[in-house]
PDB file of C-alpha atoms in Angstrom:
ATOM      1  CA  VAL A   1      11.158 -19.300 -13.480  1.00 92.00           C
ATOM      2  CA  GLN A   2      11.768 -15.759 -14.696  1.00 95.00           C
ATOM      3  CA  LEU A   3       8.956 -13.266 -15.106  1.00 97.00           C
ATOM      4  CA  GLN A   4       9.287 -10.289 -17.425  1.00 97.00           C
ATOM      5  CA  ALA A   5       6.681  -7.552 -17.121  1.00 97.00           C
ATOM      6  CA  SER A   6       6.209  -5.047 -19.914  1.00 98.00           C
ATOM      7  CA  GLY A   7       3.693  -2.677 -21.421  1.00 98.00           C
ATOM      8  CA  GLY A   8       3.903   0.196 -18.981  1.00 97.00           C
ATOM      9  CA  GLY A   9       4.213   3.784 -20.064  1.00 97.00           C
ATOM     10  CA  LEU A  10       2.813   7.279 -19.853  1.00 98.00           C
ATOM     11  CA  VAL A  11      -0.883   7.624 -20.570  1.00 98.00           C
ATOM     12  CA  GLN A  12      -3.460  10.318 -20.049  1.00 98.00           C
ATOM     13  CA  ALA A  13      -6.292   9.847 -17.593  1.00 98.00           C
ATOM     14  CA  GLY A  14      -9.067   7.891 -19.225  1.00 98.00           C
ATOM     15  CA  GLY A  15      -6.661   5.982 -21.419  1.00 98.00           C
ATOM     16  CA  SER A  16      -5.811   2.302 -21.534  1.00 98.00           C
ATOM     17  CA  LEU A  17      -2.789   0.067 -21.254  1.00 97.00           C
ATOM     18  CA  ARG A  18      -2.198  -3.630 -21.614  1.00 98.00           C
ATOM     19  CA  LEU A  19       0.491  -5.068 -19.397  1.00 98.00           C
ATOM     20  CA  SER A  20       2.137  -8.362 -20.240  1.00 98.00           C
ATOM     21  CA  CYS A  21       4.031 -10.831 -18.097  1.00 98.00           C
ATOM     22  CA  ALA A  22       6.089 -13.348 -20.007  1.00 97.00           C
ATOM     23  CA  ALA A  23       7.359 -16.362 -18.122  1.00 95.00           C
ATOM     24  CA  SER A  24      10.429 -18.348 -19.039  1.00 93.00           C
ATOM     25  CA  GLY A  25      12.296 -21.235 -17.532  1.00 90.00           C
ATOM     26  CA  ARG A  26       9.263 -23.401 -16.995  1.00 89.00           C
ATOM     27  CA  THR A  27       5.589 -23.504 -17.762  1.00 88.00           C
ATOM     28  CA  VAL A  28       3.344 -21.465 -15.487  1.00 88.00           C
ATOM     29  CA  LYS A  29       0.119 -23.157 -16.526  1.00 87.00           C
ATOM     30  CA  THR A  30       0.055 -25.098 -13.257  1.00 89.00           C
ATOM     31  CA  SER A  31       0.271 -21.955 -11.131  1.00 93.00           C
ATOM     32  CA  ASN A  32      -2.015 -19.169 -10.091  1.00 95.00           C
ATOM     33  CA  MET A  33      -0.678 -15.765 -11.032  1.00 96.00           C
ATOM     34  CA  GLY A  34      -1.234 -12.208  -9.974  1.00 97.00           C
ATOM     35  CA  TRP A  35      -0.538  -8.528 -10.485  1.00 98.00           C
ATOM     36  CA  PHE A  36       0.475  -6.150  -7.733  1.00 98.00           C
ATOM     37  CA  ARG A  37       1.497  -2.520  -7.788  1.00 98.00           C
ATOM     38  CA  ARG A  38       3.498  -0.106  -5.679  1.00 98.00           C
ATOM     39  CA  ALA A  39       2.717   3.570  -5.859  1.00 97.00           C
ATOM     40  CA  PRO A  40       5.303   6.133  -4.745  1.00 92.00           C
ATOM     41  CA  GLY A  41       5.536   6.152  -0.974  1.00 94.00           C
ATOM     42  CA  LYS A  42       3.100   3.273  -0.534  1.00 96.00           C
ATOM     43  CA  GLU A  43       3.219  -0.424   0.157  1.00 96.00           C
ATOM     44  CA  ARG A  44       2.858  -3.014  -2.561  1.00 97.00           C
ATOM     45  CA  GLU A  45      -0.826  -3.755  -3.067  1.00 97.00           C
ATOM     46  CA  PHE A  46      -2.865  -6.396  -4.768  1.00 98.00           C
ATOM     47  CA  VAL A  47      -4.391  -5.585  -8.158  1.00 98.00           C
ATOM     48  CA  ALA A  48      -5.653  -8.832  -9.669  1.00 98.00           C
ATOM     49  CA  ALA A  49      -5.174 -12.591  -9.643  1.00 97.00           C
ATOM     50  CA  ILE A  50      -6.088 -15.453 -11.912  1.00 96.00           C
ATOM     51  CA  THR A  51      -6.223 -19.125 -11.069  1.00 94.00           C
ATOM     52  CA  LEU A  52      -4.258 -21.687 -13.014  1.00 91.00           C
ATOM     53  CA  THR A  53      -7.201 -22.664 -15.203  1.00 90.00           C
ATOM     54  CA  GLY A  54      -8.193 -19.047 -15.753  1.00 91.00           C
ATOM     55  CA  ARG A  55     -11.662 -19.848 -14.462  1.00 92.00           C
ATOM     56  CA  ASN A  56     -11.488 -17.621 -11.387  1.00 94.00           C
ATOM     57  CA  ARG A  57     -10.329 -14.026 -11.419  1.00 96.00           C
ATOM     58  CA  TYR A  58     -10.106 -11.652  -8.507  1.00 96.00           C
ATOM     59  CA  TYR A  59      -9.722  -7.893  -8.463  1.00 97.00           C
ATOM     60  CA  ALA A  60      -8.989  -5.175  -5.988  1.00 98.00           C
ATOM     61  CA  ASP A  61     -11.960  -2.909  -5.429  1.00 97.00           C
ATOM     62  CA  SER A  62      -9.910  -0.002  -6.757  1.00 97.00           C
ATOM     63  CA  VAL A  63      -9.664  -1.537 -10.241  1.00 98.00           C
ATOM     64  CA  LYS A  64     -12.812  -3.655 -10.427  1.00 98.00           C
ATOM     65  CA  GLY A  65     -14.713  -2.877 -13.600  1.00 98.00           C
ATOM     66  CA  ARG A  66     -11.675  -1.242 -15.186  1.00 98.00           C
ATOM     67  CA  ALA A  67      -9.205  -4.111 -15.246  1.00 98.00           C
ATOM     68  CA  THR A  68      -9.220  -7.528 -16.860  1.00 98.00           C
ATOM     69  CA  ILE A  69      -6.664 -10.190 -16.045  1.00 98.00           C
ATOM     70  CA  SER A  70      -6.111 -13.027 -18.491  1.00 97.00           C
ATOM     71  CA  ARG A  71      -3.566 -15.653 -19.380  1.00 96.00           C
ATOM     72  CA  ASP A  72      -2.404 -17.481 -22.469  1.00 93.00           C
ATOM     73  CA  HIS A  73      -1.080 -20.919 -21.652  1.00 89.00           C
ATOM     74  CA  PRO A  74       0.582 -21.677 -25.023  1.00 90.00           C
ATOM     75  CA  GLU A  75       2.401 -18.360 -24.810  1.00 90.00           C
ATOM     76  CA  ASN A  76       3.198 -18.808 -21.099  1.00 93.00           C
ATOM     77  CA  THR A  77       2.043 -15.231 -20.634  1.00 96.00           C
ATOM     78  CA  MET A  78      -0.331 -13.307 -18.413  1.00 97.00           C
ATOM     79  CA  TYR A  79      -1.971  -9.977 -19.199  1.00 98.00           C
ATOM     80  CA  LEU A  80      -3.597  -7.094 -17.404  1.00 98.00           C
ATOM     81  CA  GLN A  81      -5.812  -4.830 -19.466  1.00 98.00           C
ATOM     82  CA  MET A  82      -6.387  -1.532 -17.683  1.00 98.00           C
ATOM     83  CA  ASN A  83      -9.023   0.896 -18.942  1.00 98.00           C
ATOM     84  CA  SER A  84     -10.265   4.274 -17.741  1.00 98.00           C
ATOM     85  CA  LEU A  85      -6.926   4.860 -16.094  1.00 98.00           C
ATOM     86  CA  ARG A  86      -6.724   7.379 -13.288  1.00 98.00           C
ATOM     87  CA  PRO A  87      -3.793   9.311 -11.850  1.00 97.00           C
ATOM     88  CA  GLU A  88      -4.049   7.154  -8.724  1.00 97.00           C
ATOM     89  CA  ASP A  89      -3.225   4.114 -10.863  1.00 98.00           C
ATOM     90  CA  THR A  90       0.298   5.479 -11.247  1.00 98.00           C
ATOM     91  CA  ALA A  91       2.634   2.824  -9.881  1.00 98.00           C
ATOM     92  CA  VAL A  92       5.155   0.177 -10.715  1.00 98.00           C
ATOM     93  CA  TYR A  93       3.217  -2.939 -11.639  1.00 98.00           C
ATOM     94  CA  TYR A  94       4.624  -6.350 -10.763  1.00 98.00           C
ATOM     95  CA  CYS A  95       3.555  -9.758 -11.966  1.00 98.00           C
ATOM     96  CA  ALA A  96       3.930 -12.723  -9.688  1.00 97.00           C
ATOM     97  CA  LEU A  97       3.785 -16.509  -9.672  1.00 96.00           C
ATOM     98  CA  GLY A  98       1.591 -18.095  -7.048  1.00 93.00           C
ATOM     99  CA  GLU A  99       2.740 -20.681  -4.559  1.00 88.00           C
ATOM    100  CA  THR A 100       1.543 -24.168  -5.394  1.00 82.00           C
ATOM    101  CA  GLY A 101      -1.544 -25.184  -3.514  1.00 78.00           C
ATOM    102  CA  VAL A 102      -2.806 -21.723  -2.602  1.00 76.00           C
ATOM    103  CA  GLN A 103      -6.396 -21.555  -3.807  1.00 77.00           C
ATOM    104  CA  SER A 104      -8.183 -19.240  -1.430  1.00 85.00           C
ATOM    105  CA  ALA A 105      -9.403 -16.012  -2.972  1.00 85.00           C
ATOM    106  CA  ASN A 106      -8.322 -14.155   0.128  1.00 88.00           C
ATOM    107  CA  LEU A 107      -4.852 -15.681   0.152  1.00 90.00           C
ATOM    108  CA  LEU A 108      -4.328 -14.850  -3.505  1.00 93.00           C
ATOM    109  CA  ARG A 109      -4.623 -11.191  -2.548  1.00 95.00           C
ATOM    110  CA  ALA A 110      -1.592 -11.473  -0.282  1.00 94.00           C
ATOM    111  CA  VAL A 111       2.032 -10.878  -1.253  1.00 94.00           C
ATOM    112  CA  ALA A 112       2.993 -13.939   0.776  1.00 93.00           C
ATOM    113  CA  ALA A 113       1.065 -16.229  -1.584  1.00 93.00           C
ATOM    114  CA  TYR A 114       3.562 -15.602  -4.383  1.00 95.00           C
ATOM    115  CA  VAL A 115       6.976 -17.131  -4.819  1.00 95.00           C
ATOM    116  CA  ALA A 116       8.435 -15.372  -7.843  1.00 96.00           C
ATOM    117  CA  TRP A 117       8.211 -11.787  -9.036  1.00 97.00           C
ATOM    118  CA  GLY A 118       8.939  -9.881 -12.195  1.00 95.00           C
ATOM    119  CA  GLN A 119      11.010  -6.725 -12.188  1.00 94.00           C
ATOM    120  CA  GLY A 120       8.060  -4.369 -12.597  1.00 95.00           C
ATOM    121  CA  THR A 121       6.846  -2.021 -15.284  1.00 98.00           C
ATOM    122  CA  LEU A 122       6.072   1.623 -14.613  1.00 98.00           C
ATOM    123  CA  VAL A 123       2.639   3.021 -15.382  1.00 98.00           C
ATOM    124  CA  THR A 124       2.250   6.778 -15.182  1.00 98.00           C
ATOM    125  CA  VAL A 125      -1.171   8.340 -15.619  1.00 98.00           C
ATOM    126  CA  SER A 126      -1.274  12.074 -16.178  1.00 97.00           C
ATOM    127  CA  SER A 127      -4.276  14.169 -15.283  1.00 93.00           C
TER     128      SER A 127
END
């Protein structure tokens, strides 16, 4: 599977962006998926995850209430809507495909629970 993240850009604080992750090569409807980000000088961190049915969604505390993760099975695509963006949201955002069988909410927050990654899309929030 190949994952292509897009939708990043430069936005002012308080603005919004919608990130997309298009999958190709196979369907991803049988996999959990997630978004991570890496800010300059920091480790990759969890942002949000969505289970294969879309029923369960998990968010990092830092984005809870400002982010919405969703997926479109027919389009084989996942989204991350980010509102009320802050300068500290500046990072490269990566989408990822979850390892089959991982269901735990805690595990889905871990990098190790994902087996394929997109190339990343840069989000820059100016103050």
